[in-house]
Amino acid sequence: VQEAQETRLRLVTSAADLASLEGLEGVSIGRLARETGMSKSGVVRHFETKEELQLQTVAATERFREAAWETVAQQPPGRRRLVAACTSWMTYLAGDVFPGGCFLTAAATEFDGRPGPVRAAVAAALATWLGALERDARIAVDAGELAPDTDPRALVYELNALALAANQARQLFDDDEAPARSLRLMLARIGHPTASARP
Amino acid sequence: VQEAQETRLRLVTSAADLASLEGLEGVSIGRLARETGMSKSGVVRHFETKEELQLQTVAATERFREAAWETVAQQPPGRRRLVAACTSWMTYLAGDVFPGGCFLTAAATEFDGRPGPVRAAVAAALATWLGALERDARIAVDAGELAPDTDPRALVYELNALALAANQARQLFDDDEAPARSLRLMLARIGHPTASARP
């Protein structure tokens, strides 16, 4: 059972890498078999359909995100956690976790026009991440760490905008400074506690 | 000759629509033949290879953008033209020019990990648009219509971020208010001339 789990993890990791470069739709059973040196029947033993493979791939990247959040969650809720989350986010975009940039952004753009379980899974994954940020933004506002007229949802909308720009600039224009630029802009929006901030 | 041009335009328009929904890579000669009711050999007469079809599709959407810019360019250079461009941009994202959202954003995300002529064409198209905005931002700064410490390039980076967020929110989360929200945030950055603005 453990060996099967390891093989499956290797397959979805390879699928996520491929998907970040060429799109999730390009990751067929046959392509994945070639990429990993397995037989097609070997791959099919783990994922009966292409959609099953796509869903498992989205689920696997969710586990990466959860692991990243565990580190972020060591910070106290509110502004400090929001700063940690943005820093972790832009460090991820500046690194090479996936060879073609953020897997989720690529999958979101690819599947936003195709209703079905994959689109729903991608939307749910992104909503979970943005929802976590929004919770901390709300805590920060309530604690006086952010200006009282801050709309947590609107703030996270802007943070996400900057993340999308960083990913596009790095992937399409080879602008490796973009994640750092986006992080500076993010911190300019969340980095300045108001005078009434709790000590 | 004119009939051939019209057929070709119909083919690339259909290709752009399909690509906005399912990705440019999914637009094969065969798929396009089925979609338009033409024979495969009929399509091949216009585009010998899939790459040629993809490049012509990018080029066709460039002509849409150029037409939009002609209207924008009726405004005087500088802040007013920048406002017109952002308004036109968000109106485009709020409408249904393509059934799956911005063709160029979809193609950019899809091809950013695949070096070659299509990626280069997509990057050039986006750079042309962003470059035009940057020129007007620079004129606006020089004219005192924007704060003197405004970095035109950084400003356009933020405008593009907000456009990406609007497209993702509308396409993935069915948030039809997103383009208007992004436009408000854009105008908040460019809509306030400084006191030293020329009359």
mmCIF file of C-alpha atoms in Angstrom:
data_model
loop_
_atom_site.group_PDB
_atom_site.id
_atom_site.type_symbol
_atom_site.label_atom_id
_atom_site.label_comp_id
_atom_site.label_asym_id
_atom_site.label_seq_id
_atom_site.Cartn_x
_atom_site.Cartn_y
_atom_site.Cartn_z
ATOM 1 C CA VAL A 1 0.000 0.000 0.000
ATOM 2 C CA GLN A 2 2.780 2.427 0.887
ATOM 3 C CA GLU A 3 4.568 1.698 -2.376
ATOM 4 C CA ALA A 4 1.363 2.382 -4.284
ATOM 5 C CA GLN A 5 0.982 5.671 -2.438
ATOM 6 C CA GLU A 6 4.539 6.655 -3.282
ATOM 7 C CA THR A 7 4.042 5.835 -6.947
ATOM 8 C CA ARG A 8 0.834 7.822 -6.992
ATOM 9 C CA LEU A 9 2.588 10.780 -5.358
ATOM 10 C CA ARG A 10 5.361 10.570 -7.940
ATOM 11 C CA LEU A 11 2.765 10.529 -10.720
ATOM 12 C CA VAL A 12 0.784 13.516 -9.469
ATOM 13 C CA THR A 13 3.984 15.473 -8.793
ATOM 14 C CA SER A 14 5.091 14.832 -12.345
ATOM 15 C CA ALA A 15 1.609 15.731 -13.573
ATOM 16 C CA ALA A 16 1.679 19.039 -11.662
ATOM 17 C CA ASP A 17 5.099 19.898 -13.104
ATOM 18 C CA LEU A 18 3.909 19.147 -16.634
ATOM 19 C CA ALA A 19 0.655 21.019 -16.073
ATOM 20 C CA SER A 20 2.467 24.149 -14.904
ATOM 21 C CA LEU A 21 4.369 24.161 -18.204
ATOM 22 C CA GLU A 22 1.870 22.888 -20.732
ATOM 23 C CA GLY A 23 -1.514 22.877 -19.043
ATOM 24 C CA LEU A 24 -3.408 20.208 -17.171
ATOM 25 C CA GLU A 25 -5.289 19.172 -20.296
ATOM 26 C CA GLY A 26 -2.011 18.152 -21.919
ATOM 27 C CA VAL A 27 -1.321 15.688 -19.119
ATOM 28 C CA SER A 28 -2.781 12.524 -20.575
ATOM 29 C CA ILE A 29 -2.293 9.044 -19.184
ATOM 30 C CA GLY A 30 0.004 8.285 -22.116
ATOM 31 C CA ARG A 31 2.058 11.439 -21.676
ATOM 32 C CA LEU A 32 2.495 10.758 -17.973
ATOM 33 C CA ALA A 33 3.538 7.173 -18.703
ATOM 34 C CA ARG A 34 6.242 8.432 -21.099
ATOM 35 C CA GLU A 35 7.354 11.114 -18.643
ATOM 36 C CA THR A 36 7.733 8.729 -15.704
ATOM 37 C CA GLY A 37 8.868 5.650 -17.620
ATOM 38 C CA MET A 38 5.847 3.660 -16.501
ATOM 39 C CA SER A 39 3.543 1.645 -18.695
ATOM 40 C CA LYS A 40 0.153 3.114 -19.583
ATOM 41 C CA SER A 41 -1.548 0.237 -17.793
ATOM 42 C CA GLY A 42 0.624 1.006 -14.767
ATOM 43 C CA VAL A 43 -0.609 4.590 -14.731
ATOM 44 C CA VAL A 44 -4.208 3.538 -15.299
ATOM 45 C CA ARG A 45 -3.970 1.355 -12.190
ATOM 46 C CA HIS A 46 -3.698 4.625 -10.214
ATOM 47 C CA PHE A 47 -6.003 6.868 -12.207
ATOM 48 C CA GLU A 48 -8.728 5.319 -14.278
ATOM 49 C CA THR A 49 -9.581 8.467 -16.190
ATOM 50 C CA LYS A 50 -7.858 11.649 -17.190
ATOM 51 C CA GLU A 51 -10.265 13.632 -15.035
ATOM 52 C CA GLU A 52 -9.409 11.489 -12.024
ATOM 53 C CA LEU A 53 -5.723 12.207 -12.669
ATOM 54 C CA GLN A 54 -6.447 15.950 -12.969
ATOM 55 C CA LEU A 55 -8.439 15.980 -9.727
ATOM 56 C CA GLN A 56 -5.739 14.041 -7.852
ATOM 57 C CA THR A 57 -3.147 16.473 -9.168
ATOM 58 C CA VAL A 58 -5.100 19.458 -7.857
ATOM 59 C CA ALA A 59 -5.516 17.628 -4.526
ATOM 60 C CA ALA A 60 -1.780 16.949 -4.323
ATOM 61 C CA THR A 61 -0.885 20.592 -4.818
ATOM 62 C CA GLU A 62 -3.370 21.365 -2.057
ATOM 63 C CA ARG A 63 -1.128 19.358 0.262
ATOM 64 C CA PHE A 64 1.856 21.554 -0.699
ATOM 65 C CA ARG A 65 -0.210 24.607 0.146
ATOM 66 C CA GLU A 66 -1.295 23.131 3.453
ATOM 67 C CA ALA A 67 2.340 22.474 4.348
ATOM 68 C CA ALA A 68 3.226 26.083 3.520
ATOM 69 C CA TRP A 69 0.324 27.292 5.634
ATOM 70 C CA GLU A 70 1.570 25.295 8.642
ATOM 71 C CA THR A 71 4.689 27.459 8.722
ATOM 72 C CA VAL A 72 2.680 30.637 8.183
ATOM 73 C CA ALA A 73 0.286 29.627 10.958
ATOM 74 C CA GLN A 74 3.133 29.713 13.485
ATOM 75 C CA GLN A 75 2.780 33.499 13.353
ATOM 76 C CA PRO A 76 0.109 35.082 15.544
ATOM 77 C CA PRO A 77 -3.215 35.657 13.742
ATOM 78 C CA GLY A 78 -3.741 39.044 12.150
ATOM 79 C CA ARG A 79 -1.273 41.321 10.464
ATOM 80 C CA ARG A 80 1.841 39.307 11.295
ATOM 81 C CA ARG A 81 0.348 36.151 9.836
ATOM 82 C CA LEU A 82 -0.780 38.076 6.767
ATOM 83 C CA VAL A 83 2.776 39.361 6.280
ATOM 84 C CA ALA A 84 4.101 35.807 6.651
ATOM 85 C CA ALA A 85 1.557 34.475 4.161
ATOM 86 C CA CYS A 86 2.408 37.102 1.528
ATOM 87 C CA THR A 87 6.120 36.510 2.044
ATOM 88 C CA SER A 88 5.650 32.755 1.691
ATOM 89 C CA TRP A 89 3.473 33.296 -1.394
ATOM 90 C CA MET A 90 6.001 35.495 -3.197
ATOM 91 C CA THR A 91 8.911 33.252 -2.140
ATOM 92 C CA TYR A 92 7.001 30.405 -3.776
ATOM 93 C CA LEU A 93 6.539 32.423 -6.982
ATOM 94 C CA ALA A 94 10.206 33.476 -6.969
ATOM 95 C CA GLY A 95 11.323 29.857 -6.562
ATOM 96 C CA ASP A 96 10.890 26.899 -8.803
ATOM 97 C CA VAL A 97 8.400 24.720 -6.974
ATOM 98 C CA PHE A 98 6.823 24.122 -10.383
ATOM 99 C CA PRO A 99 8.880 24.602 -13.545
ATOM 100 C CA GLY A 100 6.164 26.666 -15.243
ATOM 101 C CA GLY A 101 5.123 28.936 -12.378
ATOM 102 C CA CYS A 102 2.129 28.638 -10.086
ATOM 103 C CA PHE A 103 0.286 25.418 -10.850
ATOM 104 C CA LEU A 104 -2.982 26.752 -9.504
ATOM 105 C CA THR A 105 -2.898 29.967 -11.547
ATOM 106 C CA ALA A 106 -2.204 27.984 -14.704
ATOM 107 C CA ALA A 107 -4.965 25.484 -13.947
ATOM 108 C CA ALA A 108 -7.392 28.279 -13.020
ATOM 109 C CA THR A 109 -6.884 30.083 -16.326
ATOM 110 C CA GLU A 110 -7.055 26.837 -18.234
ATOM 111 C CA PHE A 111 -10.219 25.489 -16.630
ATOM 112 C CA ASP A 112 -12.186 28.646 -15.874
ATOM 113 C CA GLY A 113 -14.071 28.195 -19.139
ATOM 114 C CA ARG A 114 -14.803 24.481 -18.639
ATOM 115 C CA PRO A 115 -17.483 23.807 -16.045
ATOM 116 C CA GLY A 116 -17.013 20.526 -14.198
ATOM 117 C CA PRO A 117 -15.271 18.912 -11.230
ATOM 118 C CA VAL A 118 -11.751 20.109 -12.156
ATOM 119 C CA ARG A 119 -12.817 23.744 -12.412
ATOM 120 C CA ALA A 120 -14.676 23.374 -9.105
ATOM 121 C CA ALA A 121 -11.625 21.852 -7.398
ATOM 122 C CA VAL A 122 -9.323 24.586 -8.682
ATOM 123 C CA ALA A 123 -11.761 27.319 -7.639
ATOM 124 C CA ALA A 124 -12.142 25.722 -4.188
ATOM 125 C CA ALA A 125 -8.360 25.502 -3.715
ATOM 126 C CA LEU A 126 -7.884 29.149 -4.604
ATOM 127 C CA ALA A 127 -10.876 30.219 -2.500
ATOM 128 C CA THR A 128 -9.428 28.349 0.505
ATOM 129 C CA TRP A 129 -6.136 30.222 0.227
ATOM 130 C CA LEU A 130 -7.761 33.619 -0.309
ATOM 131 C CA GLY A 131 -10.266 32.899 2.474
ATOM 132 C CA ALA A 132 -7.455 32.217 4.945
ATOM 133 C CA LEU A 133 -5.831 35.550 4.063
ATOM 134 C CA GLU A 134 -9.170 37.312 4.413
ATOM 135 C CA ARG A 135 -9.664 35.867 7.897
ATOM 136 C CA ASP A 136 -6.322 37.251 9.026
ATOM 137 C CA ALA A 137 -7.049 40.585 7.360
ATOM 138 C CA ARG A 138 -10.306 40.769 9.315
ATOM 139 C CA ILE A 139 -8.534 39.913 12.578
ATOM 140 C CA ALA A 140 -5.957 42.602 11.795
ATOM 141 C CA VAL A 141 -8.665 45.204 11.229
ATOM 142 C CA ASP A 142 -10.495 44.233 14.428
ATOM 143 C CA ALA A 143 -7.216 44.420 16.375
ATOM 144 C CA GLY A 144 -6.457 47.876 14.998
ATOM 145 C CA GLU A 145 -3.427 46.560 13.101
ATOM 146 C CA LEU A 146 -4.909 47.809 9.838
ATOM 147 C CA ALA A 147 -6.857 51.002 9.187
ATOM 148 C CA PRO A 148 -10.431 50.591 10.494
ATOM 149 C CA ASP A 149 -11.942 51.381 7.083
ATOM 150 C CA THR A 150 -10.054 48.478 5.463
ATOM 151 C CA ASP A 151 -12.360 46.041 3.655
ATOM 152 C CA PRO A 152 -10.678 42.635 4.227
ATOM 153 C CA ARG A 153 -12.160 41.177 1.046
ATOM 154 C CA ALA A 154 -11.058 44.133 -1.084
ATOM 155 C CA LEU A 155 -7.582 44.010 0.464
ATOM 156 C CA VAL A 156 -7.176 40.324 -0.388
ATOM 157 C CA TYR A 157 -8.462 41.046 -3.912
ATOM 158 C CA GLU A 158 -5.552 43.459 -4.315
ATOM 159 C CA LEU A 159 -3.035 41.041 -2.799
ATOM 160 C CA ASN A 160 -4.188 38.364 -5.230
ATOM 161 C CA ALA A 161 -3.920 40.858 -8.108
ATOM 162 C CA LEU A 162 -0.289 41.489 -7.202
ATOM 163 C CA ALA A 163 0.389 37.753 -6.994
ATOM 164 C CA LEU A 164 -1.099 37.228 -10.471
ATOM 165 C CA ALA A 165 1.046 40.057 -11.842
ATOM 166 C CA ALA A 166 4.187 38.586 -10.279
ATOM 167 C CA ASN A 167 3.489 35.181 -11.756
ATOM 168 C CA GLN A 168 2.789 36.584 -15.226
ATOM 169 C CA ALA A 169 5.819 38.902 -15.205
ATOM 170 C CA ARG A 170 8.170 36.133 -14.121
ATOM 171 C CA GLN A 171 6.772 33.438 -16.413
ATOM 172 C CA LEU A 172 6.004 35.445 -19.548
ATOM 173 C CA PHE A 173 8.532 38.289 -19.360
ATOM 174 C CA ASP A 174 11.316 36.476 -17.454
ATOM 175 C CA ASP A 175 11.174 39.283 -14.892
ATOM 176 C CA ASP A 176 12.708 37.570 -11.876
ATOM 177 C CA GLU A 177 12.359 40.715 -9.748
ATOM 178 C CA ALA A 178 8.566 40.687 -10.029
ATOM 179 C CA PRO A 179 7.784 38.588 -6.920
ATOM 180 C CA ALA A 180 9.920 40.915 -4.771
ATOM 181 C CA ARG A 181 8.213 43.944 -6.351
ATOM 182 C CA SER A 182 4.777 42.487 -5.648
ATOM 183 C CA LEU A 183 5.786 41.677 -2.071
ATOM 184 C CA ARG A 184 6.876 45.294 -1.503
ATOM 185 C CA LEU A 185 3.533 46.508 -2.836
ATOM 186 C CA MET A 186 1.706 43.962 -0.667
ATOM 187 C CA LEU A 187 3.583 45.034 2.442
ATOM 188 C CA ALA A 188 2.914 48.678 1.646
ATOM 189 C CA ARG A 189 -0.781 47.812 1.953
ATOM 190 C CA ILE A 190 -0.565 45.669 5.097
ATOM 191 C CA GLY A 191 2.740 46.628 6.670
ATOM 192 C CA HIS A 192 1.761 49.810 8.389
ATOM 193 C CA PRO A 193 -0.165 49.320 11.617
ATOM 194 C CA THR A 194 -2.311 52.251 12.614
ATOM 195 C CA ALA A 195 -1.498 54.302 15.707
ATOM 196 C CA SER A 196 -4.184 52.453 17.643
ATOM 197 C CA ALA A 197 -2.547 49.061 17.103
ATOM 198 C CA ARG A 198 -2.368 46.836 20.125
ATOM 199 C CA PRO A 199 1.131 46.544 21.572
ATOM 200 C CA VAL B 1 -9.101 36.884 -52.568
ATOM 201 C CA GLN B 2 -11.625 38.771 -50.460
ATOM 202 C CA GLU B 3 -13.614 35.620 -49.884
ATOM 203 C CA ALA B 4 -10.470 33.832 -48.742
ATOM 204 C CA GLN B 5 -9.737 36.672 -46.345
ATOM 205 C CA GLU B 6 -13.249 36.518 -44.938
ATOM 206 C CA THR B 7 -12.995 32.759 -44.437
ATOM 207 C CA ARG B 8 -9.656 33.190 -42.747
ATOM 208 C CA LEU B 9 -11.082 35.875 -40.448
ATOM 209 C CA ARG B 10 -13.992 33.584 -39.586
ATOM 210 C CA LEU B 11 -11.545 30.790 -38.789
ATOM 211 C CA VAL B 12 -9.262 32.852 -36.535
ATOM 212 C CA THR B 13 -12.271 34.415 -34.768
ATOM 213 C CA SER B 14 -13.610 30.967 -34.058
ATOM 214 C CA ALA B 15 -10.123 29.868 -32.973
ATOM 215 C CA ALA B 16 -9.836 32.800 -30.555
ATOM 216 C CA ASP B 17 -13.257 32.013 -29.062
ATOM 217 C CA LEU B 18 -12.328 28.369 -28.583
ATOM 218 C CA ALA B 19 -8.908 29.280 -27.204
ATOM 219 C CA SER B 20 -10.394 31.605 -24.592
ATOM 220 C CA LEU B 21 -12.465 28.685 -23.328
ATOM 221 C CA GLU B 22 -10.220 25.683 -23.755
ATOM 222 C CA GLY B 23 -6.765 26.978 -24.545
ATOM 223 C CA LEU B 24 -4.982 27.657 -27.789
ATOM 224 C CA GLU B 25 -3.358 24.231 -27.765
ATOM 225 C CA GLY B 26 -6.786 22.612 -27.940
ATOM 226 C CA VAL B 27 -7.521 24.423 -31.205
ATOM 227 C CA SER B 28 -6.397 21.846 -33.709
ATOM 228 C CA ILE B 29 -7.069 21.967 -37.436
ATOM 229 C CA GLY B 30 -9.577 19.144 -36.966
ATOM 230 C CA ARG B 31 -11.348 20.835 -34.081
ATOM 231 C CA LEU B 32 -11.636 24.074 -36.000
ATOM 232 C CA ALA B 33 -13.006 22.223 -39.021
ATOM 233 C CA ARG B 34 -15.723 20.633 -36.860
ATOM 234 C CA GLU B 35 -16.500 23.949 -35.175
ATOM 235 C CA THR B 36 -16.903 25.888 -38.419
ATOM 236 C CA GLY B 37 -18.370 23.116 -40.530
ATOM 237 C CA MET B 38 -15.462 23.227 -42.970
ATOM 238 C CA SER B 39 -13.447 20.295 -44.198
ATOM 239 C CA LYS B 40 -10.007 19.725 -42.692
ATOM 240 C CA SER B 41 -8.441 20.252 -46.103
ATOM 241 C CA GLY B 42 -10.374 23.509 -46.348
ATOM 242 C CA VAL B 43 -8.861 24.714 -43.071
ATOM 243 C CA VAL B 44 -5.389 23.532 -44.046
ATOM 244 C CA ARG B 45 -5.634 25.687 -47.166
ATOM 245 C CA HIS B 46 -5.537 28.700 -44.816
ATOM 246 C CA PHE B 47 -3.171 27.444 -42.128
ATOM 247 C CA GLU B 48 -0.703 24.750 -42.990
ATOM 248 C CA THR B 49 0.309 24.005 -39.420
ATOM 249 C CA LYS B 50 -1.219 24.323 -35.994
ATOM 250 C CA GLU B 51 1.455 26.840 -35.043
ATOM 251 C CA GLU B 52 0.584 28.969 -38.058
ATOM 252 C CA LEU B 53 -3.053 28.894 -36.948
ATOM 253 C CA GLN B 54 -2.063 29.875 -33.408
ATOM 254 C CA LEU B 55 0.096 32.755 -34.627
ATOM 255 C CA GLN B 56 -2.636 34.043 -36.950
ATOM 256 C CA THR B 57 -5.102 33.860 -34.074
ATOM 257 C CA VAL B 58 -2.856 35.977 -31.859
ATOM 258 C CA ALA B 59 -2.414 38.413 -34.745
ATOM 259 C CA ALA B 60 -6.181 38.650 -35.259
ATOM 260 C CA THR B 61 -6.806 39.529 -31.619
ATOM 261 C CA GLU B 62 -4.126 42.195 -32.002
ATOM 262 C CA ARG B 63 -6.374 43.834 -34.560
ATOM 263 C CA PHE B 64 -9.238 43.925 -32.018
ATOM 264 C CA ARG B 65 -6.883 45.612 -29.569
ATOM 265 C CA GLU B 66 -5.763 48.115 -32.178
ATOM 266 C CA ALA B 67 -9.380 49.005 -32.906
ATOM 267 C CA ALA B 68 -10.005 49.556 -29.182
ATOM 268 C CA TRP B 69 -6.917 51.731 -28.971
ATOM 269 C CA GLU B 70 -8.164 53.942 -31.827
ATOM 270 C CA THR B 71 -11.095 55.002 -29.658
ATOM 271 C CA VAL B 72 -8.871 55.454 -26.613
ATOM 272 C CA ALA B 73 -6.428 57.533 -28.657
ATOM 273 C CA GLN B 74 -9.117 60.133 -29.309
ATOM 274 C CA GLN B 75 -8.468 61.299 -25.740
ATOM 275 C CA PRO B 76 -5.573 63.680 -25.178
ATOM 276 C CA PRO B 77 -2.311 61.953 -24.192
ATOM 277 C CA GLY B 78 -1.604 61.592 -20.496
ATOM 278 C CA ARG B 79 -3.977 60.982 -17.630
ATOM 279 C CA ARG B 80 -7.182 61.311 -19.638
ATOM 280 C CA ARG B 81 -6.033 58.760 -22.170
ATOM 281 C CA LEU B 82 -4.921 56.467 -19.350
ATOM 282 C CA VAL B 83 -8.392 56.710 -17.793
ATOM 283 C CA ALA B 84 -9.973 55.944 -21.182
ATOM 284 C CA ALA B 85 -7.674 52.946 -21.682
ATOM 285 C CA CYS B 86 -8.456 51.460 -18.266
ATOM 286 C CA THR B 87 -12.170 52.029 -18.803
ATOM 287 C CA SER B 88 -12.011 50.361 -22.206
ATOM 288 C CA TRP B 89 -9.968 47.493 -20.731
ATOM 289 C CA MET B 90 -12.422 46.777 -17.925
ATOM 290 C CA THR B 91 -15.411 47.205 -20.229
ATOM 291 C CA TYR B 92 -13.819 44.545 -22.428
ATOM 292 C CA LEU B 93 -13.392 42.203 -19.430
ATOM 293 C CA ALA B 94 -16.950 42.865 -18.264
ATOM 294 C CA GLY B 95 -18.320 42.080 -21.715
ATOM 295 C CA ASP B 96 -18.238 38.919 -23.718
ATOM 296 C CA VAL B 97 -15.840 39.678 -26.546
ATOM 297 C CA PHE B 98 -14.504 36.165 -25.980
ATOM 298 C CA PRO B 99 -16.686 33.537 -24.305
ATOM 299 C CA GLY B 100 -13.901 32.449 -21.907
ATOM 300 C CA GLY B 101 -12.523 35.831 -20.870
ATOM 301 C CA CYS B 102 -9.452 37.652 -22.103
ATOM 302 C CA PHE B 103 -7.923 35.685 -24.951
ATOM 303 C CA LEU B 104 -4.477 37.144 -24.359
ATOM 304 C CA THR B 105 -4.430 36.349 -20.622
ATOM 305 C CA ALA B 106 -5.442 32.774 -21.323
ATOM 306 C CA ALA B 107 -2.844 32.397 -24.071
ATOM 307 C CA ALA B 108 -0.160 34.038 -21.921
ATOM 308 C CA THR B 109 -0.704 31.622 -19.043
ATOM 309 C CA GLU B 110 -0.888 28.693 -21.411
ATOM 310 C CA PHE B 111 2.247 29.484 -23.398
ATOM 311 C CA ASP B 112 4.502 31.123 -20.820
ATOM 312 C CA GLY B 113 6.164 27.781 -20.194
ATOM 313 C CA ARG B 114 6.593 26.900 -23.877
ATOM 314 C CA PRO B 115 9.365 28.874 -25.573
ATOM 315 C CA GLY B 116 8.725 29.493 -29.255
ATOM 316 C CA PRO B 117 7.031 31.842 -31.718
ATOM 317 C CA VAL B 118 3.584 31.670 -30.091
ATOM 318 C CA ARG B 119 4.915 32.616 -26.644
ATOM 319 C CA ALA B 120 6.914 35.432 -28.268
ATOM 320 C CA ALA B 121 3.850 36.739 -30.130
ATOM 321 C CA VAL B 122 1.698 36.670 -26.997
ATOM 322 C CA ALA B 123 4.394 38.408 -24.941
ATOM 323 C CA ALA B 124 4.836 41.049 -27.656
ATOM 324 C CA ALA B 125 1.083 41.705 -27.833
ATOM 325 C CA LEU B 126 0.834 42.178 -24.081
ATOM 326 C CA ALA B 127 4.013 44.295 -23.990
ATOM 327 C CA THR B 128 2.590 46.558 -26.703
ATOM 328 C CA TRP B 129 -0.554 47.198 -24.683
ATOM 329 C CA LEU B 130 1.291 47.756 -21.403
ATOM 330 C CA GLY B 131 3.875 49.912 -23.187
ATOM 331 C CA ALA B 132 1.155 52.204 -24.555
ATOM 332 C CA LEU B 133 -0.244 52.665 -21.043
ATOM 333 C CA GLU B 134 3.238 53.328 -19.685
ATOM 334 C CA ARG B 135 3.804 56.057 -22.286
ATOM 335 C CA ASP B 136 0.651 57.851 -21.217
ATOM 336 C CA ALA B 137 1.551 57.398 -17.542
ATOM 337 C CA ARG B 138 4.911 59.036 -18.244
ATOM 338 C CA ILE B 139 3.253 61.922 -20.093
ATOM 339 C CA ALA B 140 0.845 62.322 -17.159
ATOM 340 C CA VAL B 141 3.716 62.493 -14.658
ATOM 341 C CA ASP B 142 5.638 64.998 -16.784
ATOM 342 C CA ALA B 143 2.491 67.125 -17.125
ATOM 343 C CA GLY B 144 1.920 67.114 -13.365
ATOM 344 C CA GLU B 145 -1.305 65.117 -13.765
ATOM 345 C CA LEU B 146 0.098 62.367 -11.536
ATOM 346 C CA ALA B 147 2.253 62.724 -8.429
ATOM 347 C CA PRO B 148 5.855 63.510 -9.463
ATOM 348 C CA ASP B 149 7.238 60.472 -7.610
ATOM 349 C CA THR B 150 5.038 58.106 -9.669
ATOM 350 C CA ASP B 151 7.049 55.409 -11.437
ATOM 351 C CA PRO B 152 5.143 54.883 -14.727
ATOM 352 C CA ARG B 153 6.336 51.313 -15.059
ATOM 353 C CA ALA B 154 5.351 50.412 -11.492
ATOM 354 C CA LEU B 155 1.976 52.087 -11.962
ATOM 355 C CA VAL B 156 1.227 50.046 -15.087
ATOM 356 C CA TYR B 157 2.383 46.898 -13.255
ATOM 357 C CA GLU B 158 -0.353 47.591 -10.695
ATOM 358 C CA LEU B 159 -2.968 48.364 -13.353
ATOM 359 C CA ASN B 160 -2.166 45.071 -15.068
ATOM 360 C CA ALA B 161 -2.388 43.262 -11.720
ATOM 361 C CA LEU B 162 -5.906 44.616 -11.243
ATOM 362 C CA ALA B 163 -6.854 43.553 -14.772
ATOM 363 C CA LEU B 164 -5.604 40.018 -14.132
ATOM 364 C CA ALA B 165 -7.581 39.878 -10.893
ATOM 365 C CA ALA B 166 -10.740 41.080 -12.639
ATOM 366 C CA ASN B 167 -10.400 38.460 -15.350
ATOM 367 C CA GLN B 168 -9.772 35.639 -12.849
ATOM 368 C CA ALA B 169 -12.607 36.712 -10.533
ATOM 369 C CA ARG B 170 -15.106 36.936 -13.371
ATOM 370 C CA GLN B 171 -14.052 33.755 -15.155
ATOM 371 C CA LEU B 172 -13.293 31.455 -12.214
ATOM 372 C CA PHE B 173 -15.581 32.822 -9.490
ATOM 373 C CA ASP B 174 -18.381 34.181 -11.703
ATOM 374 C CA ASP B 175 -17.906 37.539 -9.996
ATOM 375 C CA ASP B 176 -19.396 39.881 -12.572
ATOM 376 C CA GLU B 177 -18.704 42.932 -10.393
ATOM 377 C CA ALA B 178 -14.939 42.374 -10.532
ATOM 378 C CA PRO B 179 -14.152 44.498 -13.621
ATOM 379 C CA ALA B 180 -15.987 47.478 -12.089
ATOM 380 C CA ARG B 181 -14.132 46.914 -8.798
ATOM 381 C CA SER B 182 -10.796 46.809 -10.590
ATOM 382 C CA LEU B 183 -11.672 49.939 -12.542
ATOM 383 C CA ARG B 184 -12.443 51.809 -9.298
ATOM 384 C CA LEU B 185 -9.089 50.723 -7.870
ATOM 385 C CA MET B 186 -7.356 51.730 -11.114
ATOM 386 C CA LEU B 187 -8.974 55.151 -11.094
ATOM 387 C CA ALA B 188 -8.056 55.602 -7.437
ATOM 388 C CA ARG B 189 -4.423 55.302 -8.557
ATOM 389 C CA ILE B 190 -4.635 57.510 -11.640
ATOM 390 C CA GLY B 191 -7.763 59.565 -11.132
ATOM 391 C CA HIS B 192 -6.446 62.207 -8.794
ATOM 392 C CA PRO B 193 -4.375 64.896 -10.454
ATOM 393 C CA THR B 194 -1.957 66.650 -8.145
ATOM 394 C CA ALA B 195 -2.437 70.294 -7.214
ATOM 395 C CA SER B 196 0.209 71.299 -9.733
ATOM 396 C CA ALA B 197 -1.694 69.785 -12.659
ATOM 397 C CA ARG B 198 -1.867 71.920 -15.750
ATOM 398 C CA PRO B 199 -5.290 73.465 -16.293
#
